Amino acid sequence: RDAGRYGEIRGEVPHLGPHSSVESSPPPADPNTAWRRAGGSAALAAAAVAAARAPLPSRRRFSAALALRSPAGGGPRRRELYVTSKLWPSDHARVREACLGSLRALRLDRLDLYLLHWPPSDDGSLERLWRCMESLAAEGLATSIGVCNCSARRLDALFALRPAVAPAVNQVEVHPGWRNEATLAACAARGVHVTAYAPLGRALGAGAGASLLNEPVVREAAAQLGGTPAQALLRWAIARGCSVVPKSSSRARIEENARSLRLAPREGGRAGEVEALRALDAIEPQQRRMTGETLVGARRLYASVEEVWR
């Protein structure tokens, strides 16, 4: 990607990519069943890549956050995809094995980006895990490595370890209902790119706030931008220097999301876009959609919700 406020990483990171989930359990023997269970990720990604191939400023490209080949074959070429996977907390004791498992499931020999999901709260475990992540990069299994849900304090702790390979990306919740400004500022200071998950502000857990899609200010911004509420929310995050990974299994929605990169304000040109997006900065109250409650308790990763975000 082109240079921006959050620094550089190896390769070109797409501004926007569909987020697809693949189960880690053994796939069904029937490949078509496995394909349906995975949400048809590659077929959707292929359609999205094709929809976004029109020339864009600064060589912006739409790619897949996670992709599979369809049973019938075909789909986008590997160089057209930016493939990201995550090390889940259940695999913290088997980092290399987990990465190789992801590669086998994806039928790839390397990942563009591998993220440490939910970094541990104690610095000793963090250092051990990060050294393992660095070894994946050294081995060529992942071109870049990063973190997910890493607070400003944990990011400071990680850099205090003097990493041989610094985290390229921090994937965190960002949308107008949770601007997450402290974390974004910490990433900017460290040269870490931010990828925004839940960019549409949809509820992700018990006690989370409602979706932003029906907020009057969002609908008004969408009207000014000549797009949909979802496109306005994605454009807001991209304008702040983030890449975004909205989750969807709908081909139509993925293509709609891709078109957020090409919105043209009805009036005022670039100034009109800035004005429309600035109105979203005033959304209150600020409330996480990912509460972290499922990570707390006996034999879980954290002792309390406060510790999740500390």
mmCIF file of C-alpha atoms in Angstrom:
data_model
loop_
_atom_site.group_PDB
_atom_site.id
_atom_site.type_symbol
_atom_site.label_atom_id
_atom_site.label_comp_id
_atom_site.label_asym_id
_atom_site.label_seq_id
_atom_site.Cartn_x
_atom_site.Cartn_y
_atom_site.Cartn_z
ATOM 1 C CA ARG A 1 0.000 0.000 0.000
ATOM 2 C CA ASP A 2 1.071 3.586 -0.345
ATOM 3 C CA ALA A 3 2.702 5.405 2.575
ATOM 4 C CA GLY A 4 0.218 6.658 5.124
ATOM 5 C CA ARG A 5 -0.136 7.894 8.656
ATOM 6 C CA TYR A 6 0.300 4.408 10.105
ATOM 7 C CA GLY A 7 3.584 3.513 8.428
ATOM 8 C CA GLU A 8 4.675 0.807 6.017
ATOM 9 C CA ILE A 9 4.546 -2.972 6.043
ATOM 10 C CA ARG A 10 5.923 -5.485 3.587
ATOM 11 C CA GLY A 11 3.795 -5.680 0.482
ATOM 12 C CA GLU A 12 0.646 -3.879 -0.495
ATOM 13 C CA VAL A 13 -2.181 -4.106 2.028
ATOM 14 C CA PRO A 14 -5.675 -3.764 0.574
ATOM 15 C CA HIS A 15 -7.797 -0.957 1.968
ATOM 16 C CA LEU A 16 -10.792 -3.273 2.199
ATOM 17 C CA GLY A 17 -11.219 -7.040 2.352
ATOM 18 C CA PRO A 18 -14.059 -9.450 3.114
ATOM 19 C CA HIS A 19 -13.681 -11.228 6.444
ATOM 20 C CA SER A 20 -14.551 -14.927 6.238
ATOM 21 C CA SER A 21 -14.354 -17.538 8.985
ATOM 22 C CA VAL A 22 -13.256 -21.127 8.454
ATOM 23 C CA GLU A 23 -13.759 -23.793 11.101
ATOM 24 C CA SER A 24 -10.573 -25.303 12.506
ATOM 25 C CA SER A 25 -12.169 -28.743 13.010
ATOM 26 C CA PRO A 26 -11.532 -31.437 10.356
ATOM 27 C CA PRO A 27 -13.572 -30.649 7.222
ATOM 28 C CA PRO A 28 -16.337 -32.973 6.007
ATOM 29 C CA ALA A 29 -15.370 -35.606 3.466
ATOM 30 C CA ASP A 30 -17.683 -34.028 0.900
ATOM 31 C CA PRO A 31 -15.838 -30.951 -0.484
ATOM 32 C CA ASN A 32 -19.093 -29.236 -1.419
ATOM 33 C CA THR A 33 -20.314 -29.522 2.176
ATOM 34 C CA ALA A 34 -17.001 -28.106 3.370
ATOM 35 C CA TRP A 35 -17.323 -25.305 0.844
ATOM 36 C CA ARG A 36 -20.821 -24.344 1.998
ATOM 37 C CA ARG A 37 -19.715 -24.483 5.645
ATOM 38 C CA ALA A 38 -16.854 -22.105 4.874
ATOM 39 C CA GLY A 39 -19.331 -19.654 3.399
ATOM 40 C CA GLY A 40 -18.074 -19.998 -0.171
ATOM 41 C CA SER A 41 -15.236 -17.681 0.785
ATOM 42 C CA ALA A 42 -13.152 -17.897 -2.358
ATOM 43 C CA ALA A 43 -16.058 -17.564 -4.740
ATOM 44 C CA LEU A 44 -17.151 -14.453 -2.897
ATOM 45 C CA ALA A 45 -13.620 -13.129 -2.770
ATOM 46 C CA ALA A 46 -13.198 -13.752 -6.478
ATOM 47 C CA ALA A 47 -16.368 -11.826 -7.249
ATOM 48 C CA ALA A 48 -15.241 -8.981 -5.036
ATOM 49 C CA VAL A 49 -11.799 -8.838 -6.626
ATOM 50 C CA ALA A 50 -13.374 -8.759 -10.071
ATOM 51 C CA ALA A 51 -15.784 -6.009 -9.003
ATOM 52 C CA ALA A 52 -12.911 -3.905 -7.743
ATOM 53 C CA ARG A 53 -10.515 -4.267 -10.680
ATOM 54 C CA ALA A 54 -11.457 -0.911 -12.147
ATOM 55 C CA PRO A 55 -8.559 1.592 -11.846
ATOM 56 C CA LEU A 56 -8.422 3.186 -8.409
ATOM 57 C CA PRO A 57 -6.271 6.012 -7.015
ATOM 58 C CA SER A 58 -2.978 4.946 -5.434
ATOM 59 C CA ARG A 59 -3.353 1.366 -6.765
ATOM 60 C CA ARG A 60 -5.884 0.493 -4.086
ATOM 61 C CA ARG A 61 -6.904 -3.099 -4.395
ATOM 62 C CA PHE A 62 -9.709 -5.118 -2.896
ATOM 63 C CA SER A 63 -8.490 -8.489 -1.609
ATOM 64 C CA ALA A 64 -9.516 -11.316 0.663
ATOM 65 C CA ALA A 65 -8.833 -11.444 4.385
ATOM 66 C CA LEU A 66 -9.232 -15.208 4.158
ATOM 67 C CA ALA A 67 -9.816 -17.269 1.034
ATOM 68 C CA LEU A 68 -10.160 -20.865 -0.084
ATOM 69 C CA ARG A 69 -10.217 -22.461 -3.498
ATOM 70 C CA SER A 70 -13.634 -23.668 -4.567
ATOM 71 C CA PRO A 71 -14.083 -27.413 -5.178
ATOM 72 C CA ALA A 72 -14.501 -26.649 -8.870
ATOM 73 C CA GLY A 73 -11.209 -24.760 -9.000
ATOM 74 C CA GLY A 74 -10.626 -21.346 -10.514
ATOM 75 C CA GLY A 75 -11.005 -18.148 -8.519
ATOM 76 C CA PRO A 76 -8.535 -15.288 -8.282
ATOM 77 C CA ARG A 77 -4.823 -15.759 -8.792
ATOM 78 C CA ARG A 78 -2.675 -15.877 -5.668
ATOM 79 C CA ARG A 79 -0.976 -12.576 -6.402
ATOM 80 C CA GLU A 80 -4.396 -10.916 -6.449
ATOM 81 C CA LEU A 81 -5.107 -11.986 -2.874
ATOM 82 C CA TYR A 82 -3.813 -10.656 0.422
ATOM 83 C CA VAL A 83 -4.325 -13.583 2.785
ATOM 84 C CA THR A 84 -4.466 -13.104 6.544
ATOM 85 C CA SER A 85 -4.955 -15.676 9.276
ATOM 86 C CA LYS A 86 -4.784 -15.602 13.082
ATOM 87 C CA LEU A 87 -3.153 -17.540 15.897
ATOM 88 C CA TRP A 88 -6.030 -18.312 18.266
ATOM 89 C CA PRO A 89 -5.535 -18.372 22.056
ATOM 90 C CA SER A 90 -6.149 -22.131 22.081
ATOM 91 C CA ASP A 91 -3.021 -22.505 19.921
ATOM 92 C CA HIS A 92 -0.650 -20.329 21.936
ATOM 93 C CA ALA A 93 1.337 -23.437 22.913
ATOM 94 C CA ARG A 94 1.706 -24.625 19.282
ATOM 95 C CA VAL A 95 2.404 -21.568 17.173
ATOM 96 C CA ARG A 96 4.195 -23.147 14.225
ATOM 97 C CA GLU A 97 1.831 -26.112 14.075
ATOM 98 C CA ALA A 98 -1.174 -23.783 14.054
ATOM 99 C CA CYS A 99 0.291 -21.687 11.240
ATOM 100 C CA LEU A 100 1.037 -24.791 9.189
ATOM 101 C CA GLY A 101 -2.516 -25.983 9.822
ATOM 102 C CA SER A 102 -3.887 -22.727 8.423
ATOM 103 C CA LEU A 103 -1.656 -23.035 5.379
ATOM 104 C CA ARG A 104 -2.818 -26.607 4.745
ATOM 105 C CA ALA A 105 -6.467 -25.583 5.071
ATOM 106 C CA LEU A 106 -5.902 -22.719 2.630
ATOM 107 C CA ARG A 107 -3.695 -24.786 0.292
ATOM 108 C CA LEU A 108 -0.990 -22.139 0.430
ATOM 109 C CA ASP A 109 2.722 -22.116 1.197
ATOM 110 C CA ARG A 110 2.752 -18.709 2.882
ATOM 111 C CA LEU A 111 0.478 -16.120 4.439
ATOM 112 C CA ASP A 112 0.737 -12.437 3.672
ATOM 113 C CA LEU A 113 -0.057 -11.638 7.296
ATOM 114 C CA TYR A 114 -0.321 -13.751 10.467
ATOM 115 C CA LEU A 115 -1.848 -12.145 13.557
ATOM 116 C CA LEU A 116 -1.411 -12.981 17.232
ATOM 117 C CA HIS A 117 -5.058 -12.943 18.341
ATOM 118 C CA TRP A 118 -5.741 -11.711 21.913
ATOM 119 C CA PRO A 119 -2.182 -11.163 23.231
ATOM 120 C CA PRO A 120 -1.672 -12.566 26.759
ATOM 121 C CA SER A 121 -1.741 -10.242 29.737
ATOM 122 C CA ASP A 122 1.653 -11.222 31.185
ATOM 123 C CA ASP A 123 4.804 -9.970 29.515
ATOM 124 C CA GLY A 124 6.637 -13.300 29.810
ATOM 125 C CA SER A 125 4.060 -15.155 27.732
ATOM 126 C CA LEU A 126 3.910 -12.247 25.297
ATOM 127 C CA GLU A 127 7.650 -12.425 24.684
ATOM 128 C CA ARG A 128 7.609 -16.195 24.136
ATOM 129 C CA LEU A 129 4.751 -15.946 21.688
ATOM 130 C CA TRP A 130 6.239 -13.054 19.774
ATOM 131 C CA ARG A 131 9.590 -14.833 19.352
ATOM 132 C CA CYS A 132 7.635 -17.750 17.866
ATOM 133 C CA MET A 133 5.825 -15.354 15.541
ATOM 134 C CA GLU A 134 9.176 -13.894 14.459
ATOM 135 C CA SER A 135 10.397 -17.386 13.610
ATOM 136 C CA LEU A 136 7.449 -17.818 11.241
ATOM 137 C CA ALA A 137 8.493 -14.677 9.398
ATOM 138 C CA ALA A 138 12.120 -15.823 9.303
ATOM 139 C CA GLU A 139 11.035 -19.177 7.866
ATOM 140 C CA GLY A 140 8.946 -17.493 5.180
ATOM 141 C CA LEU A 141 5.640 -18.918 6.379
ATOM 142 C CA ALA A 142 4.295 -15.374 6.854
ATOM 143 C CA THR A 143 5.471 -12.312 4.969
ATOM 144 C CA SER A 144 4.363 -10.010 7.805
ATOM 145 C CA ILE A 145 3.248 -10.598 11.389
ATOM 146 C CA GLY A 146 1.023 -8.544 13.636
ATOM 147 C CA VAL A 147 -1.400 -8.503 16.531
ATOM 148 C CA CYS A 148 -5.131 -8.371 17.051
ATOM 149 C CA ASN A 149 -6.922 -6.646 19.955
ATOM 150 C CA CYS A 150 -3.645 -5.273 21.288
ATOM 151 C CA SER A 151 -4.147 -2.347 23.668
ATOM 152 C CA ALA A 152 -1.809 0.632 23.802
ATOM 153 C CA ARG A 153 -0.228 -0.728 26.992
ATOM 154 C CA ARG A 154 0.367 -4.172 25.500
ATOM 155 C CA LEU A 155 1.747 -2.594 22.353
ATOM 156 C CA ASP A 156 4.246 -0.677 24.502
ATOM 157 C CA ALA A 157 5.150 -3.928 26.289
ATOM 158 C CA LEU A 158 5.727 -5.649 22.951
ATOM 159 C CA PHE A 159 8.028 -2.911 21.670
ATOM 160 C CA ALA A 160 9.877 -2.930 25.010
ATOM 161 C CA LEU A 161 11.004 -6.450 24.077
ATOM 162 C CA ARG A 162 13.027 -4.923 21.218
ATOM 163 C CA PRO A 163 11.461 -7.257 18.634
ATOM 164 C CA ALA A 164 13.564 -8.380 15.709
ATOM 165 C CA VAL A 165 10.395 -8.098 13.608
ATOM 166 C CA ALA A 166 8.006 -5.366 14.721
ATOM 167 C CA PRO A 167 4.254 -5.927 14.438
ATOM 168 C CA ALA A 168 3.118 -4.664 11.047
ATOM 169 C CA VAL A 169 -0.587 -4.515 11.853
ATOM 170 C CA ASN A 170 -2.867 -4.197 14.864
ATOM 171 C CA GLN A 171 -6.392 -5.358 14.055
ATOM 172 C CA VAL A 172 -8.802 -3.707 16.479
ATOM 173 C CA GLU A 173 -12.423 -2.610 16.670
ATOM 174 C CA VAL A 174 -12.871 0.792 15.019
ATOM 175 C CA HIS A 175 -16.060 2.540 13.874
ATOM 176 C CA PRO A 176 -17.753 5.868 14.666
ATOM 177 C CA GLY A 177 -19.430 4.311 17.717
ATOM 178 C CA TRP A 178 -16.025 3.219 19.052
ATOM 179 C CA ARG A 179 -13.344 5.468 17.594
ATOM 180 C CA ASN A 180 -10.671 3.766 19.717
ATOM 181 C CA GLU A 181 -8.542 6.882 19.488
ATOM 182 C CA ALA A 182 -6.013 5.957 22.195
ATOM 183 C CA THR A 183 -5.117 2.710 20.422
ATOM 184 C CA LEU A 184 -4.951 4.387 17.014
ATOM 185 C CA ALA A 185 -2.654 7.074 18.420
ATOM 186 C CA ALA A 186 -0.369 4.437 19.964
ATOM 187 C CA CYS A 187 -0.201 2.575 16.645
ATOM 188 C CA ALA A 188 0.564 5.784 14.750
ATOM 189 C CA ALA A 189 3.399 6.580 17.161
ATOM 190 C CA ARG A 190 4.882 3.100 16.628
ATOM 191 C CA GLY A 191 4.373 2.946 12.866
ATOM 192 C CA VAL A 192 1.867 0.090 13.144
ATOM 193 C CA HIS A 193 -0.900 -0.053 10.554
ATOM 194 C CA VAL A 194 -4.466 -0.387 11.887
ATOM 195 C CA THR A 195 -7.037 -2.734 10.417
ATOM 196 C CA ALA A 196 -10.566 -2.053 11.641
ATOM 197 C CA TYR A 197 -12.831 -4.980 12.397
ATOM 198 C CA ALA A 198 -16.572 -4.531 13.039
ATOM 199 C CA PRO A 199 -16.360 -1.336 10.922
ATOM 200 C CA LEU A 200 -20.147 -1.267 10.529
ATOM 201 C CA GLY A 201 -20.632 -1.045 14.293
ATOM 202 C CA ARG A 202 -22.750 -4.179 14.550
ATOM 203 C CA ALA A 203 -23.227 -5.822 17.956
ATOM 204 C CA LEU A 204 -20.728 -8.646 18.582
ATOM 205 C CA GLY A 205 -21.653 -9.824 22.057
ATOM 206 C CA ALA A 206 -23.972 -9.565 25.028
ATOM 207 C CA GLY A 207 -24.279 -6.007 26.280
ATOM 208 C CA ALA A 208 -22.841 -4.523 23.086
ATOM 209 C CA GLY A 209 -24.299 -1.444 21.464
ATOM 210 C CA ALA A 210 -26.754 -1.538 18.563
ATOM 211 C CA SER A 211 -25.759 -1.372 14.894
ATOM 212 C CA LEU A 212 -24.859 2.017 13.459
ATOM 213 C CA LEU A 213 -26.509 1.321 10.116
ATOM 214 C CA ASN A 214 -29.812 2.908 11.143
ATOM 215 C CA GLU A 215 -28.339 5.927 12.922
ATOM 216 C CA PRO A 216 -29.814 9.110 11.362
ATOM 217 C CA VAL A 217 -26.403 10.788 11.123
ATOM 218 C CA VAL A 218 -25.028 7.754 9.255
ATOM 219 C CA ARG A 219 -27.934 7.697 6.836
ATOM 220 C CA GLU A 220 -27.516 11.413 6.216
ATOM 221 C CA ALA A 221 -23.787 10.987 5.538
ATOM 222 C CA ALA A 222 -24.581 8.148 3.131
ATOM 223 C CA ALA A 223 -27.015 10.367 1.243
ATOM 224 C CA GLN A 224 -24.393 13.110 0.929
ATOM 225 C CA LEU A 225 -21.799 10.605 -0.291
ATOM 226 C CA GLY A 226 -24.190 9.018 -2.779
ATOM 227 C CA GLY A 227 -23.892 5.585 -1.161
ATOM 228 C CA THR A 228 -25.387 3.263 1.426
ATOM 229 C CA PRO A 229 -24.959 3.537 5.229
ATOM 230 C CA ALA A 230 -22.525 0.601 5.144
ATOM 231 C CA GLN A 231 -20.445 2.297 2.459
ATOM 232 C CA ALA A 232 -20.363 5.535 4.456
ATOM 233 C CA LEU A 233 -19.109 3.715 7.557
ATOM 234 C CA LEU A 234 -16.393 1.913 5.606
ATOM 235 C CA ARG A 235 -15.352 5.143 3.917
ATOM 236 C CA TRP A 236 -15.091 6.814 7.352
ATOM 237 C CA ALA A 237 -12.601 4.213 8.589
ATOM 238 C CA ILE A 238 -10.579 4.237 5.368
ATOM 239 C CA ALA A 239 -10.379 8.049 5.505
ATOM 240 C CA ARG A 240 -8.820 7.698 8.974
ATOM 241 C CA GLY A 241 -5.994 5.599 7.522
ATOM 242 C CA CYS A 242 -7.370 2.172 8.439
ATOM 243 C CA SER A 243 -7.943 -0.836 6.261
ATOM 244 C CA VAL A 244 -11.277 -2.518 6.972
ATOM 245 C CA VAL A 245 -12.546 -6.121 7.131
ATOM 246 C CA PRO A 246 -16.352 -6.126 7.190
ATOM 247 C CA LYS A 247 -17.714 -9.617 7.743
ATOM 248 C CA SER A 248 -20.224 -10.883 5.199
ATOM 249 C CA SER A 249 -21.151 -14.109 3.420
ATOM 250 C CA SER A 250 -23.363 -12.328 0.888
ATOM 251 C CA ARG A 251 -21.934 -11.756 -2.575
ATOM 252 C CA ALA A 252 -24.130 -8.684 -3.050
ATOM 253 C CA ARG A 253 -23.006 -7.168 0.251
ATOM 254 C CA ILE A 254 -19.329 -7.843 -0.486
ATOM 255 C CA GLU A 255 -19.648 -6.137 -3.856
ATOM 256 C CA GLU A 256 -21.497 -3.232 -2.190
ATOM 257 C CA ASN A 257 -18.641 -2.915 0.317
ATOM 258 C CA ALA A 258 -16.098 -2.857 -2.520
ATOM 259 C CA ARG A 259 -17.874 0.070 -4.114
ATOM 260 C CA SER A 260 -17.244 2.157 -0.979
ATOM 261 C CA LEU A 261 -13.777 2.808 -2.428
ATOM 262 C CA ARG A 262 -15.339 4.640 -5.351
ATOM 263 C CA LEU A 263 -17.993 6.830 -3.755
ATOM 264 C CA ALA A 264 -18.496 10.239 -5.351
ATOM 265 C CA PRO A 265 -20.163 12.892 -3.130
ATOM 266 C CA ARG A 266 -23.295 14.423 -4.632
ATOM 267 C CA GLU A 267 -22.005 17.922 -3.893
ATOM 268 C CA GLY A 268 -18.734 19.595 -2.957
ATOM 269 C CA GLY A 269 -16.253 17.011 -4.219
ATOM 270 C CA ARG A 270 -13.519 16.147 -1.733
ATOM 271 C CA ALA A 271 -14.625 18.910 0.635
ATOM 272 C CA GLY A 272 -18.142 17.486 0.581
ATOM 273 C CA GLU A 273 -16.816 14.057 1.521
ATOM 274 C CA VAL A 274 -14.798 15.459 4.421
ATOM 275 C CA GLU A 275 -17.840 17.314 5.716
ATOM 276 C CA ALA A 276 -20.088 14.246 5.456
ATOM 277 C CA LEU A 277 -17.599 11.992 7.236
ATOM 278 C CA ARG A 278 -16.784 14.558 9.931
ATOM 279 C CA ALA A 279 -20.405 14.397 11.099
ATOM 280 C CA LEU A 280 -19.806 10.745 12.066
ATOM 281 C CA ASP A 281 -17.093 11.821 14.530
ATOM 282 C CA ALA A 282 -19.815 13.197 16.807
ATOM 283 C CA ILE A 283 -21.583 9.869 17.444
ATOM 284 C CA GLU A 284 -22.056 9.208 21.145
ATOM 285 C CA PRO A 285 -21.926 7.326 23.419
ATOM 286 C CA GLN A 286 -18.708 5.536 22.587
ATOM 287 C CA GLN A 287 -19.237 1.823 23.236
ATOM 288 C CA ARG A 288 -17.400 -1.333 22.231
ATOM 289 C CA ARG A 289 -19.310 -3.943 20.262
ATOM 290 C CA MET A 290 -16.749 -6.605 21.202
ATOM 291 C CA THR A 291 -17.115 -6.741 24.974
ATOM 292 C CA GLY A 292 -14.553 -9.490 25.660
ATOM 293 C CA GLU A 293 -16.806 -11.222 28.179
ATOM 294 C CA THR A 294 -16.404 -14.622 26.529
ATOM 295 C CA LEU A 295 -12.652 -14.516 27.250
ATOM 296 C CA VAL A 296 -13.098 -14.147 31.017
ATOM 297 C CA GLY A 297 -13.439 -16.847 33.663
ATOM 298 C CA ALA A 298 -11.960 -20.105 34.863
ATOM 299 C CA ARG A 299 -9.433 -21.538 32.400
ATOM 300 C CA ARG A 300 -9.983 -18.590 30.073
ATOM 301 C CA LEU A 301 -7.394 -16.133 28.821
ATOM 302 C CA TYR A 302 -8.146 -13.248 31.195
ATOM 303 C CA ALA A 303 -9.273 -12.875 34.802
ATOM 304 C CA SER A 304 -11.626 -9.950 34.186
ATOM 305 C CA VAL A 305 -13.079 -7.793 31.417
ATOM 306 C CA GLU A 306 -10.856 -4.954 32.644
ATOM 307 C CA GLU A 307 -7.811 -7.163 32.073
ATOM 308 C CA VAL A 308 -8.945 -7.933 28.505
ATOM 309 C CA TRP A 309 -8.533 -4.314 27.479
ATOM 310 C CA ARG A 310 -5.727 -3.280 29.840
#
